[in-house]
mmCIF file with all atom_site columns, C-alpha atoms in Angstrom:
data_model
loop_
_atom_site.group_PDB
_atom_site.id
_atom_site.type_symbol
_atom_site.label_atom_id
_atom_site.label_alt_id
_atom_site.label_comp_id
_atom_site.label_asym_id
_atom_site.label_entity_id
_atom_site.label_seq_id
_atom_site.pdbx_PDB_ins_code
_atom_site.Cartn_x
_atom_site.Cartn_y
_atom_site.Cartn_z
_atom_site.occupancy
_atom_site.B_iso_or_equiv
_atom_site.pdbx_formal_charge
_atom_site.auth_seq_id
_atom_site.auth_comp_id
_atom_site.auth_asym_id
_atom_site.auth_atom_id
_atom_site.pdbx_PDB_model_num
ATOM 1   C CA . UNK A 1 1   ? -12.750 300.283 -184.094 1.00 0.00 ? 212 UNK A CA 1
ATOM 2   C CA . UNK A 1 2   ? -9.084  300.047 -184.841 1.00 0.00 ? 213 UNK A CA 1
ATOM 3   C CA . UNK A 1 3   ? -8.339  298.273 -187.942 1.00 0.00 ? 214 UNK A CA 1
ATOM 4   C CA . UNK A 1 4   ? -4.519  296.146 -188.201 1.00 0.00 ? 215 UNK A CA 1
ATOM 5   C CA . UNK A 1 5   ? -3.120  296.139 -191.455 1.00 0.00 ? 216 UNK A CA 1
ATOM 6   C CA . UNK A 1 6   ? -3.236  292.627 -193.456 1.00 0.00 ? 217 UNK A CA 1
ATOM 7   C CA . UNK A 1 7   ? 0.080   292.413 -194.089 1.00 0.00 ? 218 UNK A CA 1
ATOM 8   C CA . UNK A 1 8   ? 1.553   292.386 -190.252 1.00 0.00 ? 219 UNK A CA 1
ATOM 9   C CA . UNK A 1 9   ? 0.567   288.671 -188.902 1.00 0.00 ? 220 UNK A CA 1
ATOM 10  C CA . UNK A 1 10  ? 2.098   287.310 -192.224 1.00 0.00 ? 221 UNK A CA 1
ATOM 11  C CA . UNK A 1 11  ? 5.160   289.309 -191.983 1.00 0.00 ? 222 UNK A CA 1
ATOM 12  C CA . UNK A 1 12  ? 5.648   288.203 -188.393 1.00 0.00 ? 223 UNK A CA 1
ATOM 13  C CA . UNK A 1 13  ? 4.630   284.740 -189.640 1.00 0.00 ? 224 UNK A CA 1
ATOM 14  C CA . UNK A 1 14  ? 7.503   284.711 -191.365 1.00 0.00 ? 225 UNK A CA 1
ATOM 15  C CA . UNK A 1 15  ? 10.059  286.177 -189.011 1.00 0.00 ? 226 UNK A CA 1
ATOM 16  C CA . UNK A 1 16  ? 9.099   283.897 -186.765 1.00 0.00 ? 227 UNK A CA 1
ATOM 17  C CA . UNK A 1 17  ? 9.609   281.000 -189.164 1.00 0.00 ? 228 UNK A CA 1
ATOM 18  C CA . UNK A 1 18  ? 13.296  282.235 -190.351 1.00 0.00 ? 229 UNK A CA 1
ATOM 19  C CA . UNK A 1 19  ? 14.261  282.744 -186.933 1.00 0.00 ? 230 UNK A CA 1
ATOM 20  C CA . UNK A 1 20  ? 13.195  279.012 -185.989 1.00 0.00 ? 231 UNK A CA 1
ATOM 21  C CA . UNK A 1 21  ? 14.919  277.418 -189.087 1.00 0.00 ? 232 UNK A CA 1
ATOM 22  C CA . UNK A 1 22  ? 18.129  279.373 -188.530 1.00 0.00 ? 233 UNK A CA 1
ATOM 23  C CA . UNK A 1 23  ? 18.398  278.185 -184.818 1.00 0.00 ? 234 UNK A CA 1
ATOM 24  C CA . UNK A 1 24  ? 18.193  274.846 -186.133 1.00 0.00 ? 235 UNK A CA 1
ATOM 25  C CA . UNK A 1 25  ? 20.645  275.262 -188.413 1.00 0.00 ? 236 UNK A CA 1
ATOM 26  C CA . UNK A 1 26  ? 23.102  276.994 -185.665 1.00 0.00 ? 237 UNK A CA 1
ATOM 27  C CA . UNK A 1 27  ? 21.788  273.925 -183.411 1.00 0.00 ? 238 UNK A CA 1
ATOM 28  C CA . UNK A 1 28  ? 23.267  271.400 -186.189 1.00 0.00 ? 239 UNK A CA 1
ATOM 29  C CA . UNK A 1 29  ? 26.192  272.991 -186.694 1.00 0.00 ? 240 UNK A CA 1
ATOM 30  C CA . UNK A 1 30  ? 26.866  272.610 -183.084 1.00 0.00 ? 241 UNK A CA 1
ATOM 31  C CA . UNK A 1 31  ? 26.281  269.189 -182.607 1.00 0.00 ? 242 UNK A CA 1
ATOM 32  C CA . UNK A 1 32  ? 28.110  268.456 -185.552 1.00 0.00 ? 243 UNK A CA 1
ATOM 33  C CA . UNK A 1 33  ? 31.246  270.347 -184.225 1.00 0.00 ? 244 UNK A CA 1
ATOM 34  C CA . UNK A 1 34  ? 31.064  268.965 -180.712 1.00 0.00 ? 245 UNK A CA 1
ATOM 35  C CA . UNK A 1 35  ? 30.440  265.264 -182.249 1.00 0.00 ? 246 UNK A CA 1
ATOM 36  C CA . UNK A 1 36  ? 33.494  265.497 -184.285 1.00 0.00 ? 247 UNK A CA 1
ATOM 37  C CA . UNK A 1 37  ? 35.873  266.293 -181.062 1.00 0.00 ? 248 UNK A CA 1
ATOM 38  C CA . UNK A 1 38  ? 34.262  263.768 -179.209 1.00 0.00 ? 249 UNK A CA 1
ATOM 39  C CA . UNK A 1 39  ? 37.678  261.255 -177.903 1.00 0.00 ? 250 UNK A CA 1
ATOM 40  C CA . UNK A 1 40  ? 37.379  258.156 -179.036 1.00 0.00 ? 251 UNK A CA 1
ATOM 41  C CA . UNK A 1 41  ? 37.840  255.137 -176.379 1.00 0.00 ? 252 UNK A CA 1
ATOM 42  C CA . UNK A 1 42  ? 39.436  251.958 -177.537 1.00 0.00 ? 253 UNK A CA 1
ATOM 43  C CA . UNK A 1 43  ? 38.545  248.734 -176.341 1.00 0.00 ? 254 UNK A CA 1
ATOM 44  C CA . UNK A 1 44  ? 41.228  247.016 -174.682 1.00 0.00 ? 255 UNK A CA 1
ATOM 45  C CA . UNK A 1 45  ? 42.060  243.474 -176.090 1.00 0.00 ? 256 UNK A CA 1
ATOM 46  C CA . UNK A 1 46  ? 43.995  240.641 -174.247 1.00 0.00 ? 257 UNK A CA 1
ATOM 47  C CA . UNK A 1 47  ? 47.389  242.298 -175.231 1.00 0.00 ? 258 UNK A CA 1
ATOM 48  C CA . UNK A 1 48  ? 46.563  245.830 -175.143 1.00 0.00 ? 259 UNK A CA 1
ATOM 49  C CA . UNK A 1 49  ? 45.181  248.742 -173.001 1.00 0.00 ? 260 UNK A CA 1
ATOM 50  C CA . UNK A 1 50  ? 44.845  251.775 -174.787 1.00 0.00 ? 261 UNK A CA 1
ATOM 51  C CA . UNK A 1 51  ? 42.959  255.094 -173.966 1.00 0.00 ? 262 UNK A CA 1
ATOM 52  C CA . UNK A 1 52  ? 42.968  257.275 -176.456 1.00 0.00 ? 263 UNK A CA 1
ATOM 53  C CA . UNK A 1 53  ? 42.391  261.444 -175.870 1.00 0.00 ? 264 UNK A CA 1
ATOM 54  C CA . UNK A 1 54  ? 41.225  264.253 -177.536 1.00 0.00 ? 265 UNK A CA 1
ATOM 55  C CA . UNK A 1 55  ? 43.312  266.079 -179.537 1.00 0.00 ? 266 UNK A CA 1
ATOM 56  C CA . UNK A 1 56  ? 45.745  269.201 -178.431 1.00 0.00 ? 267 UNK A CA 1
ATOM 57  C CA . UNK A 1 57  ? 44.541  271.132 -181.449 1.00 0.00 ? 268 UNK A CA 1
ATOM 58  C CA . UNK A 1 58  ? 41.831  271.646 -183.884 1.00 0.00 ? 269 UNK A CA 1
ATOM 59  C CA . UNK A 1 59  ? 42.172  271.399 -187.713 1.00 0.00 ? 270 UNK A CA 1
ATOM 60  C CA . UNK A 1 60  ? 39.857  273.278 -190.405 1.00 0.00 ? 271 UNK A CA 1
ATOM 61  C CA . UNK A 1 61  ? 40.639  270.290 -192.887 1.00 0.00 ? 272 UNK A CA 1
ATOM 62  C CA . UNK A 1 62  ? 37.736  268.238 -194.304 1.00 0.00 ? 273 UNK A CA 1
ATOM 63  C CA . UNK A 1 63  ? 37.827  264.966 -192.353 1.00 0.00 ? 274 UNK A CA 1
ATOM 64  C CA . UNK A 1 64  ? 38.228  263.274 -195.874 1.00 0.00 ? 275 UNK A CA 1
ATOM 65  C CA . UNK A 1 65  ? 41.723  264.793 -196.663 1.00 0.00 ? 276 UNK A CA 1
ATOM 66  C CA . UNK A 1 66  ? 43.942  262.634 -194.412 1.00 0.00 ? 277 UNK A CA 1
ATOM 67  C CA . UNK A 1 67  ? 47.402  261.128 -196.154 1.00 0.00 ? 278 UNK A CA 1
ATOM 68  C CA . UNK A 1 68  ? 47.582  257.791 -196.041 1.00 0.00 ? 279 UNK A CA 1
ATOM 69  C CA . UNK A 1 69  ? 50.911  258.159 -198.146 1.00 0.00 ? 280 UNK A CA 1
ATOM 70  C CA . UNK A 1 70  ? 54.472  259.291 -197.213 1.00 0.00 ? 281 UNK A CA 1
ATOM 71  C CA . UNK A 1 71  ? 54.747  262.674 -197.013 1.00 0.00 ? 282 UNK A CA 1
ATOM 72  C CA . UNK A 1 72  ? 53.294  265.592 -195.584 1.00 0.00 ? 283 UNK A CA 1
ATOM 73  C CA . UNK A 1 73  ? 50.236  265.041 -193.623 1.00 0.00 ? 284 UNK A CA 1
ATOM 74  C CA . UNK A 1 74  ? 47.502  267.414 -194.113 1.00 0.00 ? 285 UNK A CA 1
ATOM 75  C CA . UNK A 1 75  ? 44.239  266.125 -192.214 1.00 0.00 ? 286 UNK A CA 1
ATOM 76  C CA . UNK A 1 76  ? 43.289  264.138 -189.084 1.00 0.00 ? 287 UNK A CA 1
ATOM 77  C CA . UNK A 1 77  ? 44.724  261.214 -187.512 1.00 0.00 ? 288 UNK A CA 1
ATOM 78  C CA . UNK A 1 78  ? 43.958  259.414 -184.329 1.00 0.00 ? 289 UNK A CA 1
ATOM 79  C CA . UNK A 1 79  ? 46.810  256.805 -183.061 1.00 0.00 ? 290 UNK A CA 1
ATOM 80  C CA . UNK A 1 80  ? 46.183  253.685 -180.614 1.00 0.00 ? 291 UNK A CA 1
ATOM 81  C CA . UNK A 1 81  ? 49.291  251.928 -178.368 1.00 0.00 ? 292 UNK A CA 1
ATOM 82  C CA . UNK A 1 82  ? 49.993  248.196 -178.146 1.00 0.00 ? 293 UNK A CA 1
ATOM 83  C CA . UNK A 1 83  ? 52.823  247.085 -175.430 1.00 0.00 ? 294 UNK A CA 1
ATOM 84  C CA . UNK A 1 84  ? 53.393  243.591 -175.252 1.00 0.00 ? 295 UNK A CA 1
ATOM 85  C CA . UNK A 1 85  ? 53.679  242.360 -172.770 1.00 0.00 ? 296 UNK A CA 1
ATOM 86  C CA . UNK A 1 86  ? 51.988  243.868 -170.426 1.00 0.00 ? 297 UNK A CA 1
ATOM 87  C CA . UNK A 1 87  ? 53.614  242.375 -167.769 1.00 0.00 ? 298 UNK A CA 1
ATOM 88  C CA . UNK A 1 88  ? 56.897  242.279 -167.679 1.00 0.00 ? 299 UNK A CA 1
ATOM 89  C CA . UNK A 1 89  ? 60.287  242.081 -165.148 1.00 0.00 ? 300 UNK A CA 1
ATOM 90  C CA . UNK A 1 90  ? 63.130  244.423 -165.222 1.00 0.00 ? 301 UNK A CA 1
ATOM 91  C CA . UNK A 1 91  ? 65.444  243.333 -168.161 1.00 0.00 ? 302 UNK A CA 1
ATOM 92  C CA . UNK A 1 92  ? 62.730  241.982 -170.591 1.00 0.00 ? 303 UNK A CA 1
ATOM 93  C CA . UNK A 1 93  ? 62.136  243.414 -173.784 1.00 0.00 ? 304 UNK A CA 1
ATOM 94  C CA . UNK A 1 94  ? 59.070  245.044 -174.569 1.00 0.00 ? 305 UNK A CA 1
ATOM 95  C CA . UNK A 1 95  ? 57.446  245.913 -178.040 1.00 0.00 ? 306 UNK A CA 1
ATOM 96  C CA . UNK A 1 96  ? 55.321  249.127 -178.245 1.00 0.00 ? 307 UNK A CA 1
ATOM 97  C CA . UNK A 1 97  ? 53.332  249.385 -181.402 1.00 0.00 ? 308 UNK A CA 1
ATOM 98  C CA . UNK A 1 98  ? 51.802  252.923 -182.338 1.00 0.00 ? 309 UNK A CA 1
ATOM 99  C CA . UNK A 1 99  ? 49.098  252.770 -184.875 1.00 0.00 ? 310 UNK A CA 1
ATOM 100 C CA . UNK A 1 100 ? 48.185  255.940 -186.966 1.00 0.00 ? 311 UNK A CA 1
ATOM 101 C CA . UNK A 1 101 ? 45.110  255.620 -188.460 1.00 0.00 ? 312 UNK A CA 1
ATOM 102 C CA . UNK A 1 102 ? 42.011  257.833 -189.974 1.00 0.00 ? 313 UNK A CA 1
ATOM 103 C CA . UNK A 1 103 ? 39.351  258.014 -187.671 1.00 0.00 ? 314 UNK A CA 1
ATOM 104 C CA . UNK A 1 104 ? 36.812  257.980 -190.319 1.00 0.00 ? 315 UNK A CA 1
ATOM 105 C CA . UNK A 1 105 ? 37.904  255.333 -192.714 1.00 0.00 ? 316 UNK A CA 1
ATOM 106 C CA . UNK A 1 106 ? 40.342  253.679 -190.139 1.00 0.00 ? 317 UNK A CA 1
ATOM 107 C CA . UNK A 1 107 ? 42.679  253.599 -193.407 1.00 0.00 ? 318 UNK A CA 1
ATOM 108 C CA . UNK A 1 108 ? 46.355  253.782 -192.055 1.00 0.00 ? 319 UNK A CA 1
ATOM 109 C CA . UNK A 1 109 ? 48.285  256.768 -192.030 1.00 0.00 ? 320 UNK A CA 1
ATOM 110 C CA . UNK A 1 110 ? 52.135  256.379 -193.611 1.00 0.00 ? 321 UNK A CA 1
ATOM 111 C CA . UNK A 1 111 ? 54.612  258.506 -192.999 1.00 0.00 ? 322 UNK A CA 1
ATOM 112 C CA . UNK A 1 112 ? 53.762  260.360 -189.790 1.00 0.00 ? 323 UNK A CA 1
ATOM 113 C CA . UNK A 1 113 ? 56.799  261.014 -187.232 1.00 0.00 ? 324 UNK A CA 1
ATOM 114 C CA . UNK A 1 114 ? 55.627  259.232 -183.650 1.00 0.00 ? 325 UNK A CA 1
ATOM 115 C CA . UNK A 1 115 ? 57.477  259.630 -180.426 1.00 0.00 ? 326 UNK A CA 1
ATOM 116 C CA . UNK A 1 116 ? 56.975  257.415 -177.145 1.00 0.00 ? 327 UNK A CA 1
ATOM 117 C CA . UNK A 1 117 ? 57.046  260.279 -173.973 1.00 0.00 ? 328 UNK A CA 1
ATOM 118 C CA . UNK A 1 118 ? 56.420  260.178 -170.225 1.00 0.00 ? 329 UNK A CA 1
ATOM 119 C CA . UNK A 1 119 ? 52.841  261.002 -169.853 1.00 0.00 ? 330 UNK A CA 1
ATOM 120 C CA . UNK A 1 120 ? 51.504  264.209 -169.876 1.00 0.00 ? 331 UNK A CA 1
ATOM 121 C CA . UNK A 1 121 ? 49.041  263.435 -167.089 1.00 0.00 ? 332 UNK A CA 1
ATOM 122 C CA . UNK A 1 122 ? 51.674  263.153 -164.839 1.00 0.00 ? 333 UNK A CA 1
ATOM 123 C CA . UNK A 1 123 ? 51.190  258.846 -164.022 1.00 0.00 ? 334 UNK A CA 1
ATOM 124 C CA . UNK A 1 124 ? 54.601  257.268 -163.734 1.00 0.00 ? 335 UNK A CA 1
ATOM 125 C CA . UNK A 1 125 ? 56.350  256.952 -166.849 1.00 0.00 ? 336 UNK A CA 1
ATOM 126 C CA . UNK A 1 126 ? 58.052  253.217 -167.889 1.00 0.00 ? 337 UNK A CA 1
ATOM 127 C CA . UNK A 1 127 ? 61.264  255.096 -169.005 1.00 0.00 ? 338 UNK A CA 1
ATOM 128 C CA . UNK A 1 128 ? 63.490  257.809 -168.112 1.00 0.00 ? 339 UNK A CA 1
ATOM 129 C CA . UNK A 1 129 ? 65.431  258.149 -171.518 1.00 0.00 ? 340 UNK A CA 1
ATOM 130 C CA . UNK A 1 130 ? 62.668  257.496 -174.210 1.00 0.00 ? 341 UNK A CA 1
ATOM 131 C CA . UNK A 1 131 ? 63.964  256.164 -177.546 1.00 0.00 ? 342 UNK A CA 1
ATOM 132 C CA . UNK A 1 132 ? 63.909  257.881 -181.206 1.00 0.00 ? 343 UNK A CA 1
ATOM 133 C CA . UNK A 1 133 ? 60.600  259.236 -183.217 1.00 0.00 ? 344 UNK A CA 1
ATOM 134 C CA . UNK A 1 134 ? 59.838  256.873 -185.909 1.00 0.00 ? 345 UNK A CA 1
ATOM 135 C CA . UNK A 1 135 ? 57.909  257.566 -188.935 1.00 0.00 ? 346 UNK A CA 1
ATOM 136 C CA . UNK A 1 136 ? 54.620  255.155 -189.617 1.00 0.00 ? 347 UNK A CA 1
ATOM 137 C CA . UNK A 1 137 ? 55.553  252.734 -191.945 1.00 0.00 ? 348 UNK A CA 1
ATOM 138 C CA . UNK A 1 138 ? 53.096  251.979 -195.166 1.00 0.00 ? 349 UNK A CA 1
ATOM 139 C CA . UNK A 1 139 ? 50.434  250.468 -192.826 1.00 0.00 ? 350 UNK A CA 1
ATOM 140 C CA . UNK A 1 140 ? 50.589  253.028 -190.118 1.00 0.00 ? 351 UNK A CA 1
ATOM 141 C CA . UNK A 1 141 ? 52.702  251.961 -187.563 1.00 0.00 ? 352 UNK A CA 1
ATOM 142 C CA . UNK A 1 142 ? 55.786  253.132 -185.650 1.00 0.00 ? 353 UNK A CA 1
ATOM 143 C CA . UNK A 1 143 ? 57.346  250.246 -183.631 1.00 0.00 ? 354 UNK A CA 1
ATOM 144 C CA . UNK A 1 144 ? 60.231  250.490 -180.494 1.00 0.00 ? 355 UNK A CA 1
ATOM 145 C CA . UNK A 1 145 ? 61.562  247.900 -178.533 1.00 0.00 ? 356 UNK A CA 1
ATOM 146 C CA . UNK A 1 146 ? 62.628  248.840 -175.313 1.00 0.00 ? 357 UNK A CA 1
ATOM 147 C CA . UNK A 1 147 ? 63.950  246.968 -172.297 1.00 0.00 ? 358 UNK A CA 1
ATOM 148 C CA . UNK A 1 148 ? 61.748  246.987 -168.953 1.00 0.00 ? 359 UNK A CA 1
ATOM 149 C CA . UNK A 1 149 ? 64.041  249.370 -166.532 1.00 0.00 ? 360 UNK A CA 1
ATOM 150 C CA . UNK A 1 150 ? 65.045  248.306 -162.688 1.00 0.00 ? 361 UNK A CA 1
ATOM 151 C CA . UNK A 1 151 ? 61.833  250.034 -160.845 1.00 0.00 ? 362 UNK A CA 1
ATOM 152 C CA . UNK A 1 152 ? 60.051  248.504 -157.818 1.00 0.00 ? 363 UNK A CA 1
ATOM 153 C CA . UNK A 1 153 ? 57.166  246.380 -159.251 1.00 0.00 ? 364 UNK A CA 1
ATOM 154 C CA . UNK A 1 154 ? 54.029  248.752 -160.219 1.00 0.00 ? 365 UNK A CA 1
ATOM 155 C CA . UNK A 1 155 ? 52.014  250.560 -162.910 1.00 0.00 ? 366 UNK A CA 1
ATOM 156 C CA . UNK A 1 156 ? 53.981  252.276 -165.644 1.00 0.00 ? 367 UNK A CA 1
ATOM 157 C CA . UNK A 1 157 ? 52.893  254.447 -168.524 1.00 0.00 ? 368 UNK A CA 1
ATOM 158 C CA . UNK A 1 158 ? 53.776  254.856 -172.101 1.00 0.00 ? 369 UNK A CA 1
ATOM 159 C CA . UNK A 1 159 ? 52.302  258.158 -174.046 1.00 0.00 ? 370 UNK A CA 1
ATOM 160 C CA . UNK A 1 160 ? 52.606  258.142 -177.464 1.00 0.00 ? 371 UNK A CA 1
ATOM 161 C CA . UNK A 1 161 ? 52.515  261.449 -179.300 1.00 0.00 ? 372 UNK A CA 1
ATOM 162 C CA . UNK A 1 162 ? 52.282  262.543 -183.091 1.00 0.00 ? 373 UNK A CA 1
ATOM 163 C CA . UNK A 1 163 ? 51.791  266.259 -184.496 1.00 0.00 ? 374 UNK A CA 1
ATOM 164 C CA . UNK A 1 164 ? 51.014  267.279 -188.092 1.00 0.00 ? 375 UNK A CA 1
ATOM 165 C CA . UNK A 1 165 ? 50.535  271.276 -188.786 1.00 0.00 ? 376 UNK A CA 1
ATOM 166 C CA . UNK A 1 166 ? 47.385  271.429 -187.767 1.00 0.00 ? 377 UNK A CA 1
ATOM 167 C CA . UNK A 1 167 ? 46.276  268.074 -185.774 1.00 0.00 ? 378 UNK A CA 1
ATOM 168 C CA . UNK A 1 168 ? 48.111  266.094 -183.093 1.00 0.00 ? 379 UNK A CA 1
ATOM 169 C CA . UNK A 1 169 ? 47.346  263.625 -180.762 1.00 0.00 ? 380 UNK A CA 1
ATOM 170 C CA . UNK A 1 170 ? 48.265  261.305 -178.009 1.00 0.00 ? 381 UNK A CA 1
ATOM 171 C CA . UNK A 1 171 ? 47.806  257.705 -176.827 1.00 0.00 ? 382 UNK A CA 1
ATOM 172 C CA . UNK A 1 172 ? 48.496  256.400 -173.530 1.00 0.00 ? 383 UNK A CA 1
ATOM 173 C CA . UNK A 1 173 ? 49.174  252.516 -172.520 1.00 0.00 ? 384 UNK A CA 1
ATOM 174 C CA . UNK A 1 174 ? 50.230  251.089 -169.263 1.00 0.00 ? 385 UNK A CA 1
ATOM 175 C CA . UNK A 1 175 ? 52.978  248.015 -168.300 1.00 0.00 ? 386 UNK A CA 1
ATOM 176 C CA . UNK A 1 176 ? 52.949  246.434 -165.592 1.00 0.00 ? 387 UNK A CA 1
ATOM 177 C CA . UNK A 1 177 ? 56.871  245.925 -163.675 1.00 0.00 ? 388 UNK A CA 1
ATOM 178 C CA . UNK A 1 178 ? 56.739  242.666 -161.532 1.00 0.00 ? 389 UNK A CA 1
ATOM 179 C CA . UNK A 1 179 ? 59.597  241.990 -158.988 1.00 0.00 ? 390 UNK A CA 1
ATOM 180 C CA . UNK A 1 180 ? 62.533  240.151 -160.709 1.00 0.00 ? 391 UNK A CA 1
#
């Protein structure tokens, strides 16, 4: 009778046990990565509809090293749009509020240039000439007031966009035009 040596069922015991505990580890790894880009939906409040996307680029920071000073931001960022009102006839003034914030503390971000832009989705933008980038103030916001233009009475958006060197993102809210 054949004889097997001792040593082989441990050996591929062990194999067997490395190669399981390093697919969980890749496994992990994966779930953690796809977690983290997960977008984030925000819940829409009586003066504000906001839906917030995933970002246009990926960063290799720690999510722990975001500024929340002036000056050069170095880690994520997520940003949220307030227009109020939401309803509003041609003429009327209307305040859009960009928040800049980090998604994992929800401290503010200060000092990161915002700009209001037609939608990248291609929905009807509000305006046709969009106003100045403006930096986040100390609690994290950027704030335009712009006057409701002469369009027939529908659905307009508002995208809000910020970039650092390795992050960006964008925000989209919607106003309502009513006839005059």
């Amino acid at each position: 009778m054949g004889r097997r040596p001792s040593g082989e069922p441990t050996a591929l015991i062990f194999a067997l046990l490395a190669l399981v505990a390093l697919i969980g580890l890749l496994l992990g790894i994966l779930t953690r990565t796809l977690v983290s880009r997960q977008p984030v939906i925000a819940q829409a409040s009586p003066t504000a509809s906001a839906t917030i996307h995933a970002p246009t680029s990926t960063s290799t920071r720690s999510p722990t090293e975001t500024s929340t000073t002036t000056g050069a931001i170095t880690g994520h960022f997520q940003l949220s749009v307030t227009v109020s009102p939401k309803s509003a006839r041609p003429g009327q003034q209307i305040t859009v509020t960009v928040s800049a914030f980090d998604p994992n503390t929800h401290a503010p971000v200060a000092g990161l240039p915002c700009t209001l832009r037609a939608p990248s989705d291609g929905s009807p933008p509000l305006l046709t000439m969009w106003p100045a980038a403006q930096t986040t103030d100390a609690n994290g916001a950027a704030t335009w007031t712009v006057t409701a233009p002469s369009e027939p009475a529908g659905t307009y958006e508002i995208e809000a966009f910020a970039q650092s060197a390795k992050w960006s993102w964008k925000a989209d809210s919607t106003v309502s035009l009513t006839a005059s």
